[in-house]
Tab-separated table of C-alpha atoms and ligand atoms in Angstrom:
chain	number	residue	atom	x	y	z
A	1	UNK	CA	-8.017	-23.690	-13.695
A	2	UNK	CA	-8.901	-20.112	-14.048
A	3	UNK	CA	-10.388	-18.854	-16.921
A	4	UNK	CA	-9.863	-15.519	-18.755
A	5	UNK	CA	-13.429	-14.086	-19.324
A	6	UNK	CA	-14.300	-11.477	-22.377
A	7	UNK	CA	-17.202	-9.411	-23.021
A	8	UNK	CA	-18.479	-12.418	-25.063
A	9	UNK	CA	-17.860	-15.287	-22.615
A	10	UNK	CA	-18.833	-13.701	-19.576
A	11	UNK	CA	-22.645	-14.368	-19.707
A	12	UNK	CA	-21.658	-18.151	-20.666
A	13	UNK	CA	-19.545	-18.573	-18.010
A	14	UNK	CA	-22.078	-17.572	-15.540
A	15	UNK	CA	-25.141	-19.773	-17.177
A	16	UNK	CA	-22.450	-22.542	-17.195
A	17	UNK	CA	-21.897	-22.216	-13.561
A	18	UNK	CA	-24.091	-22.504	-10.403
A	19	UNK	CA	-21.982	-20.775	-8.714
A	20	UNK	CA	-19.443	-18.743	-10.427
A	21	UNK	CA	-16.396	-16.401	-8.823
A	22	UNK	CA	-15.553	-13.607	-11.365
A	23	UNK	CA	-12.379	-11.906	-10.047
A	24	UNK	CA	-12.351	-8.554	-11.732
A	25	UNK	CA	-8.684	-7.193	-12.614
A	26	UNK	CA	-5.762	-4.701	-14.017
A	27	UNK	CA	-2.719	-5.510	-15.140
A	28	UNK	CA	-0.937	-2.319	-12.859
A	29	UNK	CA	-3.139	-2.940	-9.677
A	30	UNK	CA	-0.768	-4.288	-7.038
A	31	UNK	CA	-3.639	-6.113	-4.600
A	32	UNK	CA	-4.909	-7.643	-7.894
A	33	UNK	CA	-1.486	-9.518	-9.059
A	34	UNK	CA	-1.242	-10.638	-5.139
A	35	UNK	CA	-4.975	-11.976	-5.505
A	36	UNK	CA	-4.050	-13.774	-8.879
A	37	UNK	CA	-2.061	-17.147	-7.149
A	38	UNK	CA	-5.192	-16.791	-4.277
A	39	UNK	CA	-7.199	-17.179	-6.962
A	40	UNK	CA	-5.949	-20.092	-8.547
A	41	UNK	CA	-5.991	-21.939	-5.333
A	42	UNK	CA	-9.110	-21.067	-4.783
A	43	UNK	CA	-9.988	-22.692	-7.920
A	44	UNK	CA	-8.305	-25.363	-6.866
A	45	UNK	CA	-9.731	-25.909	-3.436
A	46	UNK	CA	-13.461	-25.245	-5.266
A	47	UNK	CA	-12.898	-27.791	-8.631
A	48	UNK	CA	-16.538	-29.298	-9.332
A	49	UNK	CA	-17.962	-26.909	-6.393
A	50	UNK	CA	-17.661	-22.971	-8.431
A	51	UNK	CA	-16.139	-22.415	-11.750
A	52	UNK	CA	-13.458	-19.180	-11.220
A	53	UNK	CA	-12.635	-17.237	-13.668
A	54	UNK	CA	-11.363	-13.780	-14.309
A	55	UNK	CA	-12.049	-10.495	-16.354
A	56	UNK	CA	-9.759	-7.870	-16.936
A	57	UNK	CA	-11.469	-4.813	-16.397
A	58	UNK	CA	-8.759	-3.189	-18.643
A	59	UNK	CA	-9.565	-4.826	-21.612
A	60	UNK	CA	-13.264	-4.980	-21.241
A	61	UNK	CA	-14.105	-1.061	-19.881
A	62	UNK	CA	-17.776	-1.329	-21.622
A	63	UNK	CA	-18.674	-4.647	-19.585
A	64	UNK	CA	-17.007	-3.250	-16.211
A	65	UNK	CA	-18.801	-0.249	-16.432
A	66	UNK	CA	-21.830	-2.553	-16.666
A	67	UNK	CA	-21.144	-3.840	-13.951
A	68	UNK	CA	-20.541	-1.043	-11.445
A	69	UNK	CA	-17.104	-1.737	-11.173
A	70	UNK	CA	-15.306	0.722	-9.468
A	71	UNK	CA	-12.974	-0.109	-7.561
A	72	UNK	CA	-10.497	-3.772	-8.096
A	73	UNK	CA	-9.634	-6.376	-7.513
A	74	UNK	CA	-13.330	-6.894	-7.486
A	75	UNK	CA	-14.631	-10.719	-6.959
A	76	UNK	CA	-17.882	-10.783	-8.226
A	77	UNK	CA	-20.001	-13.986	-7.372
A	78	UNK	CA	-23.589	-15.249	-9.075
A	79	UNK	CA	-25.560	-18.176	-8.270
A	80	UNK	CA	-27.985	-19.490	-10.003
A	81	UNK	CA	-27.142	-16.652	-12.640
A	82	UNK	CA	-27.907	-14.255	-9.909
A	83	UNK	CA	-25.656	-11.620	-8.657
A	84	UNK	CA	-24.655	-11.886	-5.162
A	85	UNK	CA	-22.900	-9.158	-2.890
A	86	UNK	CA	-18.923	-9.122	-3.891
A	87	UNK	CA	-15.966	-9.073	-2.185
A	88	UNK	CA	-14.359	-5.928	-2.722
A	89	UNK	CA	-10.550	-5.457	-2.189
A	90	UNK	CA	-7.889	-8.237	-1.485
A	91	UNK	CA	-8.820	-11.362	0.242
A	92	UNK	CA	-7.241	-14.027	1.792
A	93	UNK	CA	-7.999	-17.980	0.631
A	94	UNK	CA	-9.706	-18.720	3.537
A	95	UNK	CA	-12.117	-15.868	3.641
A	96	UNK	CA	-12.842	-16.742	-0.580
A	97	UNK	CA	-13.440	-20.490	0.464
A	98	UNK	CA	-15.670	-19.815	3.828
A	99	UNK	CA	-17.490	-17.499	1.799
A	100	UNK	CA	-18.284	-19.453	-1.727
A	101	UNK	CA	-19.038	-22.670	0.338
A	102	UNK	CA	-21.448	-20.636	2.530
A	103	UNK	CA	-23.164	-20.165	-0.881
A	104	UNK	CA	-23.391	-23.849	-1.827
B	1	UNK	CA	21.483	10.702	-7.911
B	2	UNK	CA	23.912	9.382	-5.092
B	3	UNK	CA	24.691	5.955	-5.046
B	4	UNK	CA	25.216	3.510	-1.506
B	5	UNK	CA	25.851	0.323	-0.265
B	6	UNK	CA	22.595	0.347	1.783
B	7	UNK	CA	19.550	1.886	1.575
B	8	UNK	CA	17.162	1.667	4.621
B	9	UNK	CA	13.994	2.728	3.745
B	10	UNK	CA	11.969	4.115	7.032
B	11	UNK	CA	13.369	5.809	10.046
B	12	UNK	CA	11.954	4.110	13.311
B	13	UNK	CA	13.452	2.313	15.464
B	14	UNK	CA	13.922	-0.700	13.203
B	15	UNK	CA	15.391	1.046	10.202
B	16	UNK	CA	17.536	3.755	12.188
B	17	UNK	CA	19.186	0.100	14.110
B	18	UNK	CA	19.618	-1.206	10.854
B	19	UNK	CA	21.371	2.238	9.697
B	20	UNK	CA	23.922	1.626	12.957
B	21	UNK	CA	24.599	-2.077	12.383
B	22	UNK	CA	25.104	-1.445	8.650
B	23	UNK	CA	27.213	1.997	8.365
B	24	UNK	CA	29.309	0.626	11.480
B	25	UNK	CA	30.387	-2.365	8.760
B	26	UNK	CA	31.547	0.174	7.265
B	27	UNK	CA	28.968	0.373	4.344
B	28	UNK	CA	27.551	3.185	3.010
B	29	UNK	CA	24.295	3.626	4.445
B	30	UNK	CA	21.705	6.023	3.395
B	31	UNK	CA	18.478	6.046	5.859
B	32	UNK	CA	15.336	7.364	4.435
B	33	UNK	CA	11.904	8.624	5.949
B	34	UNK	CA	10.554	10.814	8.581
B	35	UNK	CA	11.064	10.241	12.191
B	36	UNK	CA	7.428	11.662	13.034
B	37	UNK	CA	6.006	9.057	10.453
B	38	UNK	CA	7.276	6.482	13.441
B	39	UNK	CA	4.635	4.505	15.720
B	40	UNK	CA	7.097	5.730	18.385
B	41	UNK	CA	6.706	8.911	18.012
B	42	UNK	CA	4.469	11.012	20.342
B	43	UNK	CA	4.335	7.917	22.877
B	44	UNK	CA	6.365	6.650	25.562
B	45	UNK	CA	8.332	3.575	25.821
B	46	UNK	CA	8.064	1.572	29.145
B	47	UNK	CA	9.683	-1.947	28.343
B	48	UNK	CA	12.418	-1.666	26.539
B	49	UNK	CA	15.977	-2.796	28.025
B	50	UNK	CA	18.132	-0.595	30.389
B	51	UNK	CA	15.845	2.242	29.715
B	52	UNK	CA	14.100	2.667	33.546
B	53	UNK	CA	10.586	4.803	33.283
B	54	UNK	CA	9.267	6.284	30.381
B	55	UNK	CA	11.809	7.023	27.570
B	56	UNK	CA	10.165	9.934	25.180
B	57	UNK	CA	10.092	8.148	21.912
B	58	UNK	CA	10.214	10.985	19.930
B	59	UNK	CA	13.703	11.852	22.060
B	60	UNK	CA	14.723	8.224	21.272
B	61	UNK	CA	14.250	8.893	17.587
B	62	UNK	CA	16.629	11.678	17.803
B	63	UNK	CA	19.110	9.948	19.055
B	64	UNK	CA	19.023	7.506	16.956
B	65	UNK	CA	19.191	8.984	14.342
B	66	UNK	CA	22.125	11.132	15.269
B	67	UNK	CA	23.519	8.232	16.675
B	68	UNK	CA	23.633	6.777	12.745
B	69	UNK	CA	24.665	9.865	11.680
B	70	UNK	CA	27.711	9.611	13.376
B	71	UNK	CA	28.876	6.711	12.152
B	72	UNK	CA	28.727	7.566	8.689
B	73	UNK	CA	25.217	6.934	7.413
B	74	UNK	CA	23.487	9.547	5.609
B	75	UNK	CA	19.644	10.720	7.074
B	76	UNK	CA	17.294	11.453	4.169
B	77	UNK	CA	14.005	12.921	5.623
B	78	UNK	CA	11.549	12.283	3.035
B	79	UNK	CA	9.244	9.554	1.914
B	80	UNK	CA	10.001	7.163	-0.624
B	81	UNK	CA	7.320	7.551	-3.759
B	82	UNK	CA	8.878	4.535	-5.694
B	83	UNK	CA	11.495	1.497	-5.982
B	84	UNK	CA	12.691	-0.232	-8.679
B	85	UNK	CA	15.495	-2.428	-9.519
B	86	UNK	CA	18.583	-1.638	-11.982
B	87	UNK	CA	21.553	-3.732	-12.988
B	88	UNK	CA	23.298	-2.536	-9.964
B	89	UNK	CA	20.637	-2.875	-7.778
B	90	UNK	CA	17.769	-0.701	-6.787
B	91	UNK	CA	16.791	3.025	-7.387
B	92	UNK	CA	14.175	4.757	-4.801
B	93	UNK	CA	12.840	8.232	-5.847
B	94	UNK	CA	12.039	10.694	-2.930
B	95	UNK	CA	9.117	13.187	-2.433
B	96	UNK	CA	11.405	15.691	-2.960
B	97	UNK	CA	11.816	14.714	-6.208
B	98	UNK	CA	15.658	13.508	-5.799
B	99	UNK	CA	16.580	9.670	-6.340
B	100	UNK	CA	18.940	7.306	-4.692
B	101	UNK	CA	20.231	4.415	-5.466
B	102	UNK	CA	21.808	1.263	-3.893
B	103	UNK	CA	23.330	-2.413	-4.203
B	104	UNK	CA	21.040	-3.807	-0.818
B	105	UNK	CA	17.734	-2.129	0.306
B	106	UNK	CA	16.219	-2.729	3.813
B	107	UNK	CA	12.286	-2.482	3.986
B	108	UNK	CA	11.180	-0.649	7.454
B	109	UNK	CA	8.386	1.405	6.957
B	110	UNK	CA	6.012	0.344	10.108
B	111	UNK	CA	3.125	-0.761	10.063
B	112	UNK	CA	0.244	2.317	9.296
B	113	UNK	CA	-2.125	2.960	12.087
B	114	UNK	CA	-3.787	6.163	10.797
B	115	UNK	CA	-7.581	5.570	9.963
B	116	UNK	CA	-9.466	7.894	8.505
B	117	UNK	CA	-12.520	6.585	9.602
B	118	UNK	CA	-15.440	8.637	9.073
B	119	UNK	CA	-19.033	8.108	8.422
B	120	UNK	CA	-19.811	6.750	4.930
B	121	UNK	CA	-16.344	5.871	4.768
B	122	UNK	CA	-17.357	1.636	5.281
B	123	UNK	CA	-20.776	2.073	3.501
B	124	UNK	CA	-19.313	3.430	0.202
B	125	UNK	CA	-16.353	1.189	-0.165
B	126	UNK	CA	-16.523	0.202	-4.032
B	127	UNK	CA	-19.482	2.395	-4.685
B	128	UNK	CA	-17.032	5.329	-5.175
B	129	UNK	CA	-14.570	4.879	-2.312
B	130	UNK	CA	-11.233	3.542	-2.904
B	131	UNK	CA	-7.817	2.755	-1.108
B	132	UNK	CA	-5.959	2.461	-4.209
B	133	UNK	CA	-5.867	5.099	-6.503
B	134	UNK	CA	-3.570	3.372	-9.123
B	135	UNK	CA	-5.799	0.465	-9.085
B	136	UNK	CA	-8.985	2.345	-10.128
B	137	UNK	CA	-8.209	5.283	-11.549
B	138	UNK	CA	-9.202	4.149	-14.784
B	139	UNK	CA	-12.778	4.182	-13.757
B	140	UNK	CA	-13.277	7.855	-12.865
B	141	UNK	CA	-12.895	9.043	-16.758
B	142	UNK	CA	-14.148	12.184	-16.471
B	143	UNK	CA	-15.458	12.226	-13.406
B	144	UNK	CA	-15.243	14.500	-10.067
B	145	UNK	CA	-12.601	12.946	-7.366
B	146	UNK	CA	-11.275	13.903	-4.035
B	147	UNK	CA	-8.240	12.548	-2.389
B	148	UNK	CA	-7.996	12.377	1.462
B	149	UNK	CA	-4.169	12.258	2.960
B	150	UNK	CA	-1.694	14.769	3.989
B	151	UNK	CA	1.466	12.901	3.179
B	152	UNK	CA	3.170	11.829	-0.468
B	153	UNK	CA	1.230	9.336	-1.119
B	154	UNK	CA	-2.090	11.385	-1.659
B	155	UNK	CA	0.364	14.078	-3.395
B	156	UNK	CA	1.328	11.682	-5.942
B	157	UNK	CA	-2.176	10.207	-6.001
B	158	UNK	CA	-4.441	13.674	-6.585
B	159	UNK	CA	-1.542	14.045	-9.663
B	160	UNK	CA	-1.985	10.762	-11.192
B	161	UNK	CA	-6.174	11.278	-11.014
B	162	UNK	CA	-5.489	14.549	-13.237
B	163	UNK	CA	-4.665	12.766	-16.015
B	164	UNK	CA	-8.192	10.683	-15.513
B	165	UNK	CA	-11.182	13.094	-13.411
B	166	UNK	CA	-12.354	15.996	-14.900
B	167	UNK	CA	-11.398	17.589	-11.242
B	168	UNK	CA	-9.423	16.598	-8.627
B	169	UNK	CA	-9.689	18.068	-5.152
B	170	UNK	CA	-7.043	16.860	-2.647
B	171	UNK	CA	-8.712	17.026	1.075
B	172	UNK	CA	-6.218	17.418	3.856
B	173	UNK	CA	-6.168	20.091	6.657
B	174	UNK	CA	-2.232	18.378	7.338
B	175	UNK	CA	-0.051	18.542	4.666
B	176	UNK	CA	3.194	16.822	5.466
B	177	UNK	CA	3.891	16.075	2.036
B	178	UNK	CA	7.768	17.845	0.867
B	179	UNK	CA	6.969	21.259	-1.177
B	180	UNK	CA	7.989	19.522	-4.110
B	181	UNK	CA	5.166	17.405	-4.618
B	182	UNK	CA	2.345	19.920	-3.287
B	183	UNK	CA	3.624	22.060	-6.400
B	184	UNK	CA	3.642	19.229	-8.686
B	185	UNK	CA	0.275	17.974	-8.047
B	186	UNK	CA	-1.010	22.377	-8.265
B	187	UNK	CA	0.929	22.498	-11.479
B	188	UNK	CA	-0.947	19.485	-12.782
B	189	UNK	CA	-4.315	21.038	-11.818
B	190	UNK	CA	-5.221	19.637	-8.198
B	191	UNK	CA	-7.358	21.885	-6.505
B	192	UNK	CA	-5.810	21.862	-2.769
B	193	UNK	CA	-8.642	22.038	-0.015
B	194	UNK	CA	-7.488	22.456	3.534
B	195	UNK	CA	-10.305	21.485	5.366
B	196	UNK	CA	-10.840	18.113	7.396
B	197	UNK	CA	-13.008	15.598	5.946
B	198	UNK	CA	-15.882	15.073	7.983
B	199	UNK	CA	-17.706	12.532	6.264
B	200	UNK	CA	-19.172	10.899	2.929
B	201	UNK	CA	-22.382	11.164	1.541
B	202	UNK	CA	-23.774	10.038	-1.553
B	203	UNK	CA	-27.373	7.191	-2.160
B	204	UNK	CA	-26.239	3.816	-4.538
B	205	UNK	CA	-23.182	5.755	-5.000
B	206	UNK	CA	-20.929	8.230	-3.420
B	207	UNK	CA	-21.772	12.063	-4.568
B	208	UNK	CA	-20.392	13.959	-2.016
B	209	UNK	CA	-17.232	15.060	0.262
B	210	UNK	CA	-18.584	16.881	3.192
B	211	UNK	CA	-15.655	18.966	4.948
B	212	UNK	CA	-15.318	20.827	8.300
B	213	UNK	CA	-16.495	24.383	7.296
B	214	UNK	CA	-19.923	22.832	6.778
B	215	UNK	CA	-19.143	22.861	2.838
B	216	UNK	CA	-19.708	20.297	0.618
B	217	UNK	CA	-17.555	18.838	-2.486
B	218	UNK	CA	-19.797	17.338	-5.196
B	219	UNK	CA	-17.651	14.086	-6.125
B	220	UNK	CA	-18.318	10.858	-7.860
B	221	UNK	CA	-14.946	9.145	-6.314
B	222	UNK	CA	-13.074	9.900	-3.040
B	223	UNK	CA	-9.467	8.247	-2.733
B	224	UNK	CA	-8.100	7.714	0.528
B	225	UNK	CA	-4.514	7.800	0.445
B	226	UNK	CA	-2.822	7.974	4.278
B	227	UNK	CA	0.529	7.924	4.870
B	228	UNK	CA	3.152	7.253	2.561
B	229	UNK	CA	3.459	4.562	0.112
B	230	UNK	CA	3.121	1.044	2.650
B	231	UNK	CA	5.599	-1.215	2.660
B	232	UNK	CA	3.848	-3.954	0.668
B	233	UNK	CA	3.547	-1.432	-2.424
B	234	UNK	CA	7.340	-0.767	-2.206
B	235	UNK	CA	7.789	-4.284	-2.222
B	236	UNK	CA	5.435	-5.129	-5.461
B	237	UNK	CA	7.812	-2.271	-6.772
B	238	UNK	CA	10.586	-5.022	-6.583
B	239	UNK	CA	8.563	-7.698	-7.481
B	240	UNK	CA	8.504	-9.244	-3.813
B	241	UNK	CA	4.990	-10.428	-3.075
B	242	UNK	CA	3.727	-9.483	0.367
B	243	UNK	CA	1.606	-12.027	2.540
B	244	UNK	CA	-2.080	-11.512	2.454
B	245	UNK	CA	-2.041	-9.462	5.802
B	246	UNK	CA	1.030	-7.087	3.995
B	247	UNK	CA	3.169	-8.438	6.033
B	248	UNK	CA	6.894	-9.118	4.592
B	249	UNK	CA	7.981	-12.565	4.771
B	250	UNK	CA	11.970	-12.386	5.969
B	251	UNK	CA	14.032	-15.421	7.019
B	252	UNK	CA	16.405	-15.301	9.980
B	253	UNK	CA	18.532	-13.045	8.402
B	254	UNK	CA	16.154	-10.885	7.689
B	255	UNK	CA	16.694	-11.411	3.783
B	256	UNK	CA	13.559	-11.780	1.520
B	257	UNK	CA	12.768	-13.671	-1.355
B	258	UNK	CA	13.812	-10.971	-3.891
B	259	UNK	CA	17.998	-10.835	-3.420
B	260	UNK	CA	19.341	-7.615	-1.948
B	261	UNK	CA	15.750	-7.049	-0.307
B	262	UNK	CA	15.981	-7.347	3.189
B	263	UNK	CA	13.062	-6.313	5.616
B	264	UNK	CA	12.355	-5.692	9.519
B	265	UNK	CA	10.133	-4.310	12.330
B	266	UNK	CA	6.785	-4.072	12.595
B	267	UNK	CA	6.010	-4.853	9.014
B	268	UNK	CA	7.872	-8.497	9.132
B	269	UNK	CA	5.279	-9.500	11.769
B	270	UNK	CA	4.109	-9.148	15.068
B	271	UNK	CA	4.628	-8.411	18.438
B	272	UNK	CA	4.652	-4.751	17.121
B	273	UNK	CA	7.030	-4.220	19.984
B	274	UNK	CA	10.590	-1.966	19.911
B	275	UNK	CA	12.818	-4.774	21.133
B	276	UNK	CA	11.853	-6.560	17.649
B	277	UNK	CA	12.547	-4.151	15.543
B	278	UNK	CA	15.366	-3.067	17.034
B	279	UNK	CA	16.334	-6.723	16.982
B	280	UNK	CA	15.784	-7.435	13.328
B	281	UNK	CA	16.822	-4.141	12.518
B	282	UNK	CA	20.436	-5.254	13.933
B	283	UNK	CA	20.692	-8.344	11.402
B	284	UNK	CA	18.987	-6.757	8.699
B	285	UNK	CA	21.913	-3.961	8.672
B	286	UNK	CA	24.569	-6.739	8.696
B	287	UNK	CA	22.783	-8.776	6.250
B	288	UNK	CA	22.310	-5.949	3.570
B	289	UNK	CA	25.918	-4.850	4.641
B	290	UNK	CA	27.448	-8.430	3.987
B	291	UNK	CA	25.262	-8.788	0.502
B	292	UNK	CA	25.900	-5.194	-0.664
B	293	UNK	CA	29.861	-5.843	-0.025
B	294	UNK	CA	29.842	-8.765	-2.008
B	295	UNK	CA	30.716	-10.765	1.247
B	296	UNK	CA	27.382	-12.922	2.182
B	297	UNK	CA	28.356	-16.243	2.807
C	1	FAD	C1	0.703	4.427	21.118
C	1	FAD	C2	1.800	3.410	20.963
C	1	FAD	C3	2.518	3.000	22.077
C	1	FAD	C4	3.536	2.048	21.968
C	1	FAD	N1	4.208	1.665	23.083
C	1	FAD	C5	5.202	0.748	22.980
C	1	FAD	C6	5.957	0.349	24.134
C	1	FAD	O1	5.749	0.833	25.263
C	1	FAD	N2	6.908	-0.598	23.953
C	1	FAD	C7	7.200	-1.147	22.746
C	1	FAD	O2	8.109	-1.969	22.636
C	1	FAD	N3	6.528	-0.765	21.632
C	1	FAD	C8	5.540	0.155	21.720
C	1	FAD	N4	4.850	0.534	20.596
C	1	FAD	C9	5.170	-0.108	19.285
C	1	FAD	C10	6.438	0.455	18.676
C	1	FAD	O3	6.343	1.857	18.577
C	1	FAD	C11	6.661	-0.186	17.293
C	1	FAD	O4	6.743	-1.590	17.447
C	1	FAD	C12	7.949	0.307	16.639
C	1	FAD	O5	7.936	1.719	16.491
C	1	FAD	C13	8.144	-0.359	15.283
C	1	FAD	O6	9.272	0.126	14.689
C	1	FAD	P1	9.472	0.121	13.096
C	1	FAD	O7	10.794	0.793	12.885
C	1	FAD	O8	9.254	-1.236	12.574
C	1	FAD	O9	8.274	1.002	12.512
C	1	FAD	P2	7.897	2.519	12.822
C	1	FAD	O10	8.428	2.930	14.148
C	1	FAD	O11	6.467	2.667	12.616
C	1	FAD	O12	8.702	3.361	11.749
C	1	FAD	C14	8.388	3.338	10.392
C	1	FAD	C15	9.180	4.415	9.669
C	1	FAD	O13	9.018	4.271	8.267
C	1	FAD	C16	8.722	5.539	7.693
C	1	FAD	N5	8.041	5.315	6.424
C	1	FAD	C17	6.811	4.782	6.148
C	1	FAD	N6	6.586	4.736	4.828
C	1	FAD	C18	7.693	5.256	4.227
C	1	FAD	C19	8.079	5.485	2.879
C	1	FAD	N7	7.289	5.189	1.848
C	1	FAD	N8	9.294	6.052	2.645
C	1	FAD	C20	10.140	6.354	3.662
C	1	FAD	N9	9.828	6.147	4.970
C	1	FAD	C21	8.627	5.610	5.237
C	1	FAD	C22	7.910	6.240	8.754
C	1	FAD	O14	7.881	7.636	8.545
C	1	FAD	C23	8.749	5.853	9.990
C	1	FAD	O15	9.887	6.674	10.068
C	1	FAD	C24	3.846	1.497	20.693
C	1	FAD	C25	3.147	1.934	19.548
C	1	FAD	C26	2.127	2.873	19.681
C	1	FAD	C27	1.406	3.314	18.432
């Protein structure tokens, strides 16, 4: 399952997490509805491995600015509460799963 | 607004076959796009059937086109900036600021080779460089932004940032783009640069557009838009959802998922070879043909 973050659960999510997948979206950003079923099997593929969740950057401009977000769909990635490199731009399942388990 | 049977969106090899195959069933065909915007264009062709040495794509092209022409179809050349759908089917607007509409569309834009590639172009991706100006223009509020492109796609790009940046300078020392939209994105305050971009400079973050007369653009955001809008846009325009690779997933009759979208050439898939698209160009004009006449089985 992937869960819709807010300013207020975001920090939560990522204590709550070893290693958490934050995909970072818009509503009217093509790549990021294509990323949206990737992301859910994704979560799928990852259950009891990384929590997933998403943030829509529309709704929450004071937390993506934050962030540094500048550019979406934007998967942003912490372990351990700490902020790893993201993956910028759409990306296939694979690549998302190589990647996260790399980080395990 | 004109209304037609078919609409073929792109005019290569794939979408000016379709045009034939469709208009000679006798449906009306409109075929959109700009011949030079074809991979064929400017190259030769060495492998294709019954054609001995090197056929001048470009001459090819022509042909074609004229070739369509005469059976009926109508040739449209200018990039489309938008599709959607309507209760009789779908509506695509043009650069030149005209609309079409039509009960069947046929996606054949090609596949985009054109690269901008230049230095800080890799290093600043999502630290102020972007491929998707809808996507992010949210986060340039009042910022500086340039847009890189010479063809409708950065037009209607550098005109959409205006309503975001606090300037927008569109970078292009090619503009292909119809007159139209060059005057709509100066009357909505883009300040045209014709100068080549020669690279992108900038520390955490991108700060600067440096261009070929040695000069220098202080920007917080550069937007490259090449090309005209890609085929996987036009089909999220429809609702269709392209493969991860933006390819366009067609069954063997070239239909797609979305009824009355059909799709061929290059952008279904590879080999990114002529005798493909021509190929799939063939049963993508009878297949939009048959579904636009009411007559698909
Ligand atoms: C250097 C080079 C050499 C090649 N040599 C060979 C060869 O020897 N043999 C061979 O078989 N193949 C060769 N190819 C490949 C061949 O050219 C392509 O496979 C073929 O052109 C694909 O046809 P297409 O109609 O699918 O796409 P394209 O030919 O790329 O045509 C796409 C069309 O869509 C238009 N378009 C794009 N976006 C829009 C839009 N938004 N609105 C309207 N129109 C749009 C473009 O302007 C263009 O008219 C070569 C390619 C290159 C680049």
């Amino acid at each position: 399952m992937v869960t819709e973050l807010s300013e207020a659960t975001f920090q939560k999510f990522i204590d709550d997490n070893q290693l958490a997948l934050i995909d970072c979206w818009a509503p009217w950003c093509g790549p990021c509805r294509r990323m949206a079923p990737i992301l859910e099997q994704v979560a799928k593929a990852m259950e009891g491995k990384a929590g997933v969740a998403k943030m829509n950057t529309d709704d929450n401009p004071d937390l993506s600015m934050k962030l540094g977000i500048n550019a979406i769909p934007a998967l942003l990635i912490y372990k351990n509460g700490v902020p790893q490199p993201p993956l910028i731009g759409l990306r296939a399942k694979e690549e998302i799963i190589s990647h996260l388990n790399a980080l395990l | 607004m004109k209304g037609f049977d078919v609409a073929v969106i792109g005019s290569g090899p794939s979408g000016i076959q379709a045009a034939i195959h469709s208009s000679r069933k006798k449906a009306s065909t409109v075929l959109l796009g700009k011949p030079s915007g074809s991979a064929m264009s400017g190259t030769h062709v060495e492998n294709y059937f019954g054609i001995p040495g090197k056929a001048d794509g470009d001459g090819l092209l022509r042909t074609g086109i004229a070739q369509a022409v005469s059976f009926g179809a109508v040739h449209i050349p200018e990039s489309v900036t938008s599709l959607s759908v309507t209760p009789e089917g779908f509506r695509a607007v043009l650069e030149g600021g005209g609309e079409v509409t039509a009960r069947a569309v046929i996606l054949a834009t090609g596949v985009s080779r054109v690269k901008l590639g230049i230095p800080g172009e890799k290093e600043f991706f999502g630290k102020g460089v972007s491929y998707c100006a809808v996507c992010d223009c949210s986060f340039y509020k009042g910022l500086k932004v340039a847009v890189i492109g010479g063809e409708a796609e950065a037009a209607s790009s550098a005109e959409m940032m205006t309503r975001y940046a606090s300037e927008v300078f569109w970078v292009s020392d090619d503009i292909r783009a119809a007159d139209y939209a060059v005057g709509k994105a100066e009357a909505a305050g883009v300040r045209i640069i014709r100068l080549k971009p020669v690279s992108i400079g900038g520390g955490e973050r991108v700060d600067s557009l440096n261009l070929s007369d040695g000069s220098s653009l202080r920007v917080d955001g550069v937007f490259i838009e090449l090309g005209a809008r890609s085929a996987a846009e036009l089909a999220m325009d429809v609702d269709l959802m392209p493969e991860v690779d933006d390819t366009i997933a067609v069954d063997g009759s070239c239909a797609t998922t979305v009824p009355g979208v059909f799709a061929c050439g290059d952008i279904t898939g590879r080999p990114w070879q002529v005798a493909r698209a021509v190929g799939q160009g063939a049963q993508a004009g009878l297949s939009a043909a048959d579904y636009a006449k009411g007559t698909a089985q």
